[in-house]
Tab-separated table of C-alpha atoms in Angstrom:
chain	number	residue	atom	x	y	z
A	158	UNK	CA	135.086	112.907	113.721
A	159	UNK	CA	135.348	113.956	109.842
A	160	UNK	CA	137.999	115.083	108.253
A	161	UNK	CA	138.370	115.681	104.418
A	162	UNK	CA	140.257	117.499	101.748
A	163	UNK	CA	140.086	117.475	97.783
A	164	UNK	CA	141.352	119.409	94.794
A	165	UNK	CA	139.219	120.205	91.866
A	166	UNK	CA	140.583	120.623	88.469
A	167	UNK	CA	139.901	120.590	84.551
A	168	UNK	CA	141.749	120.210	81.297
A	169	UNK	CA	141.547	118.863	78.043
A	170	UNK	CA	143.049	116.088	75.916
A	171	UNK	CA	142.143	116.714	72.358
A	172	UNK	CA	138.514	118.096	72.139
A	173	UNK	CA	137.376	115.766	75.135
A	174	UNK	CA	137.078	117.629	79.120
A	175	UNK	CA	138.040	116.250	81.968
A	176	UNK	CA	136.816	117.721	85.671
A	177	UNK	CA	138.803	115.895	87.848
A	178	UNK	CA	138.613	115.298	91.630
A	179	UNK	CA	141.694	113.704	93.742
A	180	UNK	CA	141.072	113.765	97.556
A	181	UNK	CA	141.367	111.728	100.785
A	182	UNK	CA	139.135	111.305	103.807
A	183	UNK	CA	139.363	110.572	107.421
A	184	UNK	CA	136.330	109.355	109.478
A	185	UNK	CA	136.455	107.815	113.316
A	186	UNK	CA	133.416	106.646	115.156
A	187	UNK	CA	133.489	106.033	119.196
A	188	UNK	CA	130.307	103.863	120.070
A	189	UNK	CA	129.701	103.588	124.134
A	190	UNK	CA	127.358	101.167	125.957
A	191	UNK	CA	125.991	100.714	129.299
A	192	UNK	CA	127.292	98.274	131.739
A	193	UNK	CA	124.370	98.576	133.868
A	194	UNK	CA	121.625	96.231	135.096
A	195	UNK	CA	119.056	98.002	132.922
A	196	UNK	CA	120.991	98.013	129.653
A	197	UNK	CA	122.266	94.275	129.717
A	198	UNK	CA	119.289	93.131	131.434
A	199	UNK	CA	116.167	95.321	131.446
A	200	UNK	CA	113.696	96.390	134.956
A	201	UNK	CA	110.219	95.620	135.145
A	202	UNK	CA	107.912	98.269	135.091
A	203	UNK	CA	104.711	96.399	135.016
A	204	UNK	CA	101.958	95.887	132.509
A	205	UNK	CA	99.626	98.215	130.940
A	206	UNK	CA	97.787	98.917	127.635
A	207	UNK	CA	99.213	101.221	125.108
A	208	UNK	CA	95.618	102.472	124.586
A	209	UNK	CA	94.548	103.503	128.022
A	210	UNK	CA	97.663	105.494	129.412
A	211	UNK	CA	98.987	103.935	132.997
A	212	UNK	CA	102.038	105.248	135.010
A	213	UNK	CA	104.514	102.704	135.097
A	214	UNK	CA	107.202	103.572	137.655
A	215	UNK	CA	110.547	101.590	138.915
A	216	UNK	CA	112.515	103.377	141.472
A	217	UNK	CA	115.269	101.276	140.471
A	218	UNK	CA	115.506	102.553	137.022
A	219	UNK	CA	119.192	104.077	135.075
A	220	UNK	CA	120.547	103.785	132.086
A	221	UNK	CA	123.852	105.550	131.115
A	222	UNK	CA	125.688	104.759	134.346
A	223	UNK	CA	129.320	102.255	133.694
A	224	UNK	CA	129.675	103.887	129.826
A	225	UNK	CA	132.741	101.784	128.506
A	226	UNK	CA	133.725	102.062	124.685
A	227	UNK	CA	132.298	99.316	122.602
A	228	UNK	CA	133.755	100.133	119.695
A	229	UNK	CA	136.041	101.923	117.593
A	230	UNK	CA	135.837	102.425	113.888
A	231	UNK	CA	137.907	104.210	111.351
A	232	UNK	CA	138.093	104.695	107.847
A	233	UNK	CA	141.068	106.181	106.115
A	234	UNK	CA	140.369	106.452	102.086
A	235	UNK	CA	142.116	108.189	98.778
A	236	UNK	CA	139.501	108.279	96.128
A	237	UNK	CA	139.610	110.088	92.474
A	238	UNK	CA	137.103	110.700	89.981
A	239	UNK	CA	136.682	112.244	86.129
A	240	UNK	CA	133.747	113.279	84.525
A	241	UNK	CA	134.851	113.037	80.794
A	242	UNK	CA	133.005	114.844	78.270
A	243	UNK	CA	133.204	113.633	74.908
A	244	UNK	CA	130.746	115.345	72.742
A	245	UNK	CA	127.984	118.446	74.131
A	246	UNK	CA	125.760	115.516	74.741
A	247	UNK	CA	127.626	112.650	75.759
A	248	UNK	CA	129.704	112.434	78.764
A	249	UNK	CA	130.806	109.675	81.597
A	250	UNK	CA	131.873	109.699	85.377
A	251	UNK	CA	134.879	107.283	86.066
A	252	UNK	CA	135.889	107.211	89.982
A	253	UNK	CA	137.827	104.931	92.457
A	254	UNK	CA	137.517	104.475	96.061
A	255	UNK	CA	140.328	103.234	98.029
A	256	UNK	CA	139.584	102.468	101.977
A	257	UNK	CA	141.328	101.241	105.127
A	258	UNK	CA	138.557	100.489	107.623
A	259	UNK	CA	139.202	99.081	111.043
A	260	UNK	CA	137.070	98.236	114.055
A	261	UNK	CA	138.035	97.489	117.176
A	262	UNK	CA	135.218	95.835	119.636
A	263	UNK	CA	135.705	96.028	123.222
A	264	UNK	CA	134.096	94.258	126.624
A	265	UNK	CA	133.457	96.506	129.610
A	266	UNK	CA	137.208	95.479	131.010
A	267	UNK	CA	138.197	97.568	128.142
A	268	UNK	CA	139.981	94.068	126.407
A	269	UNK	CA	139.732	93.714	122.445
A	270	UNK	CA	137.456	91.428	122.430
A	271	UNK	CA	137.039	91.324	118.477
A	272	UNK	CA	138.601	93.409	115.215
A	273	UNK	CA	137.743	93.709	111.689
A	274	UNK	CA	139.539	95.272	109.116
A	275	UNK	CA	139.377	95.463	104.992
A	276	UNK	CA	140.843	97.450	102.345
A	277	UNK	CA	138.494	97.751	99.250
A	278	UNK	CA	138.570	99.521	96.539
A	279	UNK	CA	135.372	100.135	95.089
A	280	UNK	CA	134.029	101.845	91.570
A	281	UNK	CA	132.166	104.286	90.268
A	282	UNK	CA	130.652	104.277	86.902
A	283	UNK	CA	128.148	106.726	85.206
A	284	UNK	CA	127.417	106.917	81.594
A	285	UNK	CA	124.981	110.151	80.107
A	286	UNK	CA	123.652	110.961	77.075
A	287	UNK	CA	121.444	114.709	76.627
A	288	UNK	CA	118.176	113.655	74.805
A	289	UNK	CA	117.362	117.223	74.455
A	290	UNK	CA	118.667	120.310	76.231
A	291	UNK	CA	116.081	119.226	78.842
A	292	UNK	CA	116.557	115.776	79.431
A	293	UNK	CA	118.796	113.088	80.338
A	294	UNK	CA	119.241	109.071	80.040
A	295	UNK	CA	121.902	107.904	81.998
A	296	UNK	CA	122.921	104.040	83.770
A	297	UNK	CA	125.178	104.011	86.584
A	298	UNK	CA	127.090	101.611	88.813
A	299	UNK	CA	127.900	102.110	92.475
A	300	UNK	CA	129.729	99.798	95.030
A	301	UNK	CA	130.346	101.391	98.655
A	302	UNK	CA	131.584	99.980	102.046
A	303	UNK	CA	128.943	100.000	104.933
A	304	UNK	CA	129.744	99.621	108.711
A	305	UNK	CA	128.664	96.110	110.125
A	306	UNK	CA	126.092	95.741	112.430
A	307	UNK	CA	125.825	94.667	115.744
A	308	UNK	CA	123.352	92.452	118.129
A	309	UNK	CA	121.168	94.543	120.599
A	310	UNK	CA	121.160	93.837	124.239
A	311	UNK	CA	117.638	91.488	123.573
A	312	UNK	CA	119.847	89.345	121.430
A	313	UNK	CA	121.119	85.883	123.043
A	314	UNK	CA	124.774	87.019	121.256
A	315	UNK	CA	125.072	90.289	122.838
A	316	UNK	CA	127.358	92.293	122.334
A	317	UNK	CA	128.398	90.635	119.190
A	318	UNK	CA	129.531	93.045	116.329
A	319	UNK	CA	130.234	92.325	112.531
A	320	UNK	CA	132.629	93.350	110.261
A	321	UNK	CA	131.876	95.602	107.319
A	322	UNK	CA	129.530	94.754	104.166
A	323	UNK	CA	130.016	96.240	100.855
A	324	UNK	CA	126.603	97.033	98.862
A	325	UNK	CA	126.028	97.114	94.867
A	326	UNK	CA	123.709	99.495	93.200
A	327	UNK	CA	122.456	99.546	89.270
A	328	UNK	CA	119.874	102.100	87.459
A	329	UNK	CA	119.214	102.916	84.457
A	330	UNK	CA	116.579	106.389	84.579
A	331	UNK	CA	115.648	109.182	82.531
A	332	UNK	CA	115.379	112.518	83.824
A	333	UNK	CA	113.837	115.876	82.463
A	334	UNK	CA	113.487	119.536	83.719
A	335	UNK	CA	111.734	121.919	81.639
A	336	UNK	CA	110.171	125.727	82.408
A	337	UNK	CA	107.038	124.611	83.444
A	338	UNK	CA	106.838	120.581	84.409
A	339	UNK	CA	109.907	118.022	85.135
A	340	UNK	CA	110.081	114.539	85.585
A	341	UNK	CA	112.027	111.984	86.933
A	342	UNK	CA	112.250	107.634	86.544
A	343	UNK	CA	114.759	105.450	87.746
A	344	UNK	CA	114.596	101.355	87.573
A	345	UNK	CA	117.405	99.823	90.257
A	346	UNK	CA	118.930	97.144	92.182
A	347	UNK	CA	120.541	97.415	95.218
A	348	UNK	CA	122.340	94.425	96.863
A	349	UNK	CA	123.184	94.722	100.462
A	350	UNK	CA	124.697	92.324	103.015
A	351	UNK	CA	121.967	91.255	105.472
A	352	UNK	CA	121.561	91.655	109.447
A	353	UNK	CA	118.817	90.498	111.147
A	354	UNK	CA	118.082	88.493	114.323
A	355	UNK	CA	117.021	85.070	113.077
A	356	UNK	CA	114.638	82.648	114.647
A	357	UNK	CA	117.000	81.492	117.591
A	358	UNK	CA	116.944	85.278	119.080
A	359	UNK	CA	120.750	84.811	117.486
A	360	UNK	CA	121.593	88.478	115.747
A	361	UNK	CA	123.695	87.412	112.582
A	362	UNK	CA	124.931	88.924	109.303
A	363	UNK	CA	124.158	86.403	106.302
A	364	UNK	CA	123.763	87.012	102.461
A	365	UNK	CA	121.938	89.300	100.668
A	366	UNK	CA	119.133	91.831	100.808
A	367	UNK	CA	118.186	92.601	97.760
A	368	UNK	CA	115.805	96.212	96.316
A	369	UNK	CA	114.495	96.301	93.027
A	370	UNK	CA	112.532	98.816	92.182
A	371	UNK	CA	111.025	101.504	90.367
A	372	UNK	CA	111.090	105.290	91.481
A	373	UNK	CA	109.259	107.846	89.711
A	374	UNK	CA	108.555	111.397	90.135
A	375	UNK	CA	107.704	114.928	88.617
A	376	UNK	CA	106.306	118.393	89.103
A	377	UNK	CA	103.467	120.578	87.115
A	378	UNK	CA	103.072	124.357	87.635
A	379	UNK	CA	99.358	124.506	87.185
A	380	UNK	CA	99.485	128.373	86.681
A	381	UNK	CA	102.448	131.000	88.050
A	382	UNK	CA	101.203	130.541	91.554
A	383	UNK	CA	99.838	127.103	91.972
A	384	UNK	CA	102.666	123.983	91.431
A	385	UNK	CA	101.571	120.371	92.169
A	386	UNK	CA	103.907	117.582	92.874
A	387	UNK	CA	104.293	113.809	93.565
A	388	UNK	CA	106.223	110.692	93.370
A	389	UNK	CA	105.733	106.709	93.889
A	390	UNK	CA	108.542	103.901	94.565
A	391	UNK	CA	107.126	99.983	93.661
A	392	UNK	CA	109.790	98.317	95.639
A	393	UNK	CA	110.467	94.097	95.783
A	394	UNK	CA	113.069	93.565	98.831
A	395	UNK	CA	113.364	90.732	99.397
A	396	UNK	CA	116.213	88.195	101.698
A	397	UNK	CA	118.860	85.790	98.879
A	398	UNK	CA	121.578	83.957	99.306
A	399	UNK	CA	120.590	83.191	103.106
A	400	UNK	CA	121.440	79.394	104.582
A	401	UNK	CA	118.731	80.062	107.114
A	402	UNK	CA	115.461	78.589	104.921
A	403	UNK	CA	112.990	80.206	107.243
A	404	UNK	CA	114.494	83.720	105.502
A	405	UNK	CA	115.257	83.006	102.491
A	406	UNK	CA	113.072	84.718	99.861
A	407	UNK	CA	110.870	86.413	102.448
A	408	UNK	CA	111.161	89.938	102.528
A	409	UNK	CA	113.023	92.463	104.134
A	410	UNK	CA	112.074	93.543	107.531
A	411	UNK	CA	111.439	97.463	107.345
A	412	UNK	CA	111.142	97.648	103.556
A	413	UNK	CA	107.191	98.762	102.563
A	414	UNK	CA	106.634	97.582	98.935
A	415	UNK	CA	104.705	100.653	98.035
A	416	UNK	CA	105.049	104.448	98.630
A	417	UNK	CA	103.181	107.729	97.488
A	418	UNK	CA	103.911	111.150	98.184
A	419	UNK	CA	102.023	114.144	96.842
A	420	UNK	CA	102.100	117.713	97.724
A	421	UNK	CA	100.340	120.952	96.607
A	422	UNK	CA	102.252	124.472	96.928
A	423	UNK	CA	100.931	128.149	96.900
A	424	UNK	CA	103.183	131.337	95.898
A	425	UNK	CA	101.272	134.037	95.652
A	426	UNK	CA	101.818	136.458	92.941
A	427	UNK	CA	101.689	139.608	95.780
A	428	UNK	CA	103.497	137.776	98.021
A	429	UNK	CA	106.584	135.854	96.276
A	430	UNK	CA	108.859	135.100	99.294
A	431	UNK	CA	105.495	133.456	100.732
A	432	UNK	CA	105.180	129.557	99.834
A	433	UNK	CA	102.451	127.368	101.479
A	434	UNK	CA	102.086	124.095	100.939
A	435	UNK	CA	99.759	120.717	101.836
A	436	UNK	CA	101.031	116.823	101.678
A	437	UNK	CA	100.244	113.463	101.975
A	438	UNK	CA	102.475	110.519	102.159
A	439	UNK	CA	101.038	106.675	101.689
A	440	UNK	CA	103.361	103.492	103.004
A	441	UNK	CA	102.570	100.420	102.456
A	442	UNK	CA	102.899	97.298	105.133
A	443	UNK	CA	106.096	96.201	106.704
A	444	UNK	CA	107.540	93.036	107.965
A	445	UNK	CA	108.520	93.368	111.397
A	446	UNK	CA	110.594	90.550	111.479
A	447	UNK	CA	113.392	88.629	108.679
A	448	UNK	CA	111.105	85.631	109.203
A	449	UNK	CA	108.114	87.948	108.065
A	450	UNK	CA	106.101	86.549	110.728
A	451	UNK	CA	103.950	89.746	111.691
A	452	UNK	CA	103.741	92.530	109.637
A	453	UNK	CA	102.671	96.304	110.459
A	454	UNK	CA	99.790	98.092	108.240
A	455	UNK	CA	100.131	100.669	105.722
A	456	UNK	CA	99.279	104.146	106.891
A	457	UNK	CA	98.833	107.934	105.429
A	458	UNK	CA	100.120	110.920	106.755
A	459	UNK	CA	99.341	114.273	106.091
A	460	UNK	CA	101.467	117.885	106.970
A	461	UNK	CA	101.103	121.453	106.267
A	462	UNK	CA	104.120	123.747	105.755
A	463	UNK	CA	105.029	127.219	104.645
A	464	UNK	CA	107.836	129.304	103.993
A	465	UNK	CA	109.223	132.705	104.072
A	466	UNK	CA	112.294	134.271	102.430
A	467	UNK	CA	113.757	137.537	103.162
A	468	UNK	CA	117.234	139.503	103.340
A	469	UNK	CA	118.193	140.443	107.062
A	470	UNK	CA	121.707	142.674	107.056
A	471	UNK	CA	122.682	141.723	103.756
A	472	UNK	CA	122.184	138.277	104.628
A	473	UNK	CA	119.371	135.667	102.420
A	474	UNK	CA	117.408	133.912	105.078
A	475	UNK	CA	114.137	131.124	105.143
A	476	UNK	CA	112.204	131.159	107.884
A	477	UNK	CA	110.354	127.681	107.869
A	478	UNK	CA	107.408	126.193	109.742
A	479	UNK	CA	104.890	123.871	109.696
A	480	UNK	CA	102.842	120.909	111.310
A	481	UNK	CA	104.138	116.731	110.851
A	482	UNK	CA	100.972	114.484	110.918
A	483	UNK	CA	98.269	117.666	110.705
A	484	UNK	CA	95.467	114.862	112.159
A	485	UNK	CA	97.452	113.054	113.643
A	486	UNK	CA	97.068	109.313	113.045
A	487	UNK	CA	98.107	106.902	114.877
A	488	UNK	CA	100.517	104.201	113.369
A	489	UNK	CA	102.950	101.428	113.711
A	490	UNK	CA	106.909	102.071	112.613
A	491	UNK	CA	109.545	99.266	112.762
A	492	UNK	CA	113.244	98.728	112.396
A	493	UNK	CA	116.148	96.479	113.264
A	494	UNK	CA	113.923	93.570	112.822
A	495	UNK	CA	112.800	92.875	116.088
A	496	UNK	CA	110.251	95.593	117.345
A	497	UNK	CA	107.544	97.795	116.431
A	498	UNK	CA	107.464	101.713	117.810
A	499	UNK	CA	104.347	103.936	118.353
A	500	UNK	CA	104.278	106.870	115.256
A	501	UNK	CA	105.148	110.257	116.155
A	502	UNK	CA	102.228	112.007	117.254
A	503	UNK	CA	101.363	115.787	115.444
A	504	UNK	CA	104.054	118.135	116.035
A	505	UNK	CA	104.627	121.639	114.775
A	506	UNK	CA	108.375	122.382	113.720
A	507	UNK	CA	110.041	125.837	112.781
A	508	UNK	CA	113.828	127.354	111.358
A	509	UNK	CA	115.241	129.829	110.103
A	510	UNK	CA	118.671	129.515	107.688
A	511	UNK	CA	120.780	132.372	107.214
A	512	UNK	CA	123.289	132.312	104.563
A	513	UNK	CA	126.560	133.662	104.697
C-alpha cells in the first residue's frame, strides 16, 4: 500500500527562482511466511545433476499452507524540496526527508516477537553549473532510509529480522546532450549497512558495504538511421567497518567489478515508427558469499529487440518485442549471499503501451 500527495509551486525572491515541492507519503508493507514443514525445514527430493535433467518427485511436497504475518512495516514521512536558481547557469536542489518507520515482527502464534522503529531525517543536496547550453557538471549528496533485512529459513537465526539501515551516496559527474551524440560520467560512493550470513550460518547486519565507482556512458548517431550506444561501470565494493575479520575488506557478495553494455539501433528513413535494435551486455565475476569463498564467472549476453509506434483511436501506442539471451548461454546468477541460481534461459517478450 502507497499513498502520496504533494503540491508544486514557484516564486521568486529578488532575481533568484524557487520550484518548490512540500508533500507527505504513506507506505505499509505486509510480509507472510510459511509455517509448514517445507518452508522451516525443507523435503528431500533426491540427487541429480543440473546437466543431465532427472525428475525429482516428493509426494509430500507444499509450500504456502499455515501463511501467518511475519511482518509489518510502515513508513509515514513529510519531505520538502527547492531547486533554487541563481543565475541561467547556476542552480542548486535543497530537500529534507522526515520519516516515521516502524516494524513489527511476528511468530506464527501471531505474538510480537520483535519491533523496530526510527525517525530520521535525511538530506538532499545537489549543486549545478551549465558548461554550455549542452552540458552539465553537477555533485550531489543523498542519504535515504532502507528496510532491514531478514535471515532466510537456511539460516541457524531464522526468522530473525533487522531494523532499518540508512545509506550515503556522493558523485560528482558531467553530463552532455547534443543533436547528434551525448554523453554521460559519474564518479560515486555509496555506503550501505551490510547483511549477509557470516561464517557460523548466523544471518546478521554489521557495518558497511561500501561502492565506489565509475559509470560512464554515451550515444553516437552514425547517420539519420543508424545510432550506436554503450556504457561501462568499474565498480570496487567492497565489506568496512565489519568486527567479523573473515569479511572485512573482502568484497561484496553480488557486486561484479566490471560491466559493459552496448547496443546498435536501426530507424529506417521509410519506416520511422520502426526501431530495431541488437545488444550485448558483459558482467564480470561475483562473490557468492561475504566471506568471498567461491565466486561465479563473468558471462555475456546478447538480445534482439524492436519497436513499433502508432496512433490507435486518438491514442499514441508502442508495441514492443523482442528475444532476452538470443543464444542463449548458460550462466551462474547469485544473491543474498548464500546461493547461486541457473540464468534465465532465451525467452521472447512482447507489449504494447497505450497512452492516455
Amino acid at each position: 500500500q502507497n499513498v502520496d500527495a504533494m503540491v508544486q509551486g514557484q516564486f521568486n525572491t529578488g532575481s533568484i527562482r524557487h520550484d518548490v515541492v512540500i508533500g507527505a507519503g504513506f507506505q505499509s508493507q505486509t510480509s507472510e511466511y510459511s509455517n509448514s514443514t517445507g518452508w522451516n525445514e525443507g523435503y528431500s527430493l533426491g540427487t541429480g545433476n543440473l546437466y543431465s535433467s532427472s525428475l525429482l518427485t516428493n509426494a509430500e511436497v507444499g509450500i504456502g499452507e499455515d501463511l501467518y504475518r511475519q511482518s509489518r512495516t510502515t513508513q509515514a514521512a513529510l519531505y520538502a524540496s527547492d531547486t533554487v536558481q541563481f543565475t541561467s547557469r547556476f542552480s542548486a536542489l535543497l530537500g529534507l526527508r522526515y520519516t516515521q518507520f516502524r516494524e513489527n515482527v511476528y511468530d506464527p502464534s501471531s505474538a510480537v516477537s520483535s519491533q523496530y522503529s526510527a525517525n530520521p531525517v535525511t538530506p538532499t543536496v545537489a549543486l549545478m553549473f551549465k558548461t554550455d547550453p549542452y552540458s552539465t557538471i553537477y555533485a550531489s549528496y543523498v542519504e535515504s532510509l532502507e528496510q532491514g533485512g531478514s535471515s532466510s529459513n537456511t539460516n541457524v537465526n531464522y526468522p530473525a529480522t533487522y531494523g532499518p539501515l540508512r545509506s550515503k551516496q556522493y558523485e560528482v559527474g558531467f553530463k552532455t546532450d547534443h543533436k547528434k551524440w551525448g554523453a554521460d560520467v559519474a564518479l560515486f560512493r555509496v555506503d550501505q549497512g551490510y547483511d549477509y550470513t557470516n561464517s557460523e550460518n548466523v544471518y546478521v547486519q554489521d557495518g558497511t558495504k561500501r561502492y565506489t565507482g565509475v559509470d560512464a556512458s554515451g550515444w553516437l548517431a552514425l547517420t539519420n538511421e543508424w545510432r550506436v550506444l554503450g556504457g561501462v561501470m568499474w565498480l570496487d565494493a567492497k565489506a568496512v567497518d565489519i568486527d567479523d575479520p573473515s569479511i572485512e575488506g573482502k568484497r561484496v557478495y553480488g557486486a561484479p567489478r566490471f560491466t559493459a553494455t552496448g547496443r546498435i539501433e536501426y530507424n529506417p528513413s521509410y519506416l520511422r515508427p520502426l526501431t530495431l535494435a541488437f545488444g550485448g551486455k558483459y558482467v564480470g565475476s561475483m562473490a557468492v558469499d561475504a566471506a568471498n569463498t567461491q565466486f561465479v564467472p563473468s558471462y555475456v549476453t546478447y538480445d534482439v529487440s524492436g519497436k513499433y509506434e502508432t496512433r490507435i483511436a486518438g491514442k499514441d501506442v508502442t508495441f514492443r518485442a523482442g528475444i532476452n539471451n538470443l543464444f542463449n548461454r548458460r550462466y551462474w546468477t547469485t544473491a543474498w549471499g548464500y546461493y547461486v541460481a541457473p540464468s534465465p534461459t532465451r525467452t521472447a517478450v512482447a507489449s504494447a503501451t497505450m497512452q492516455f
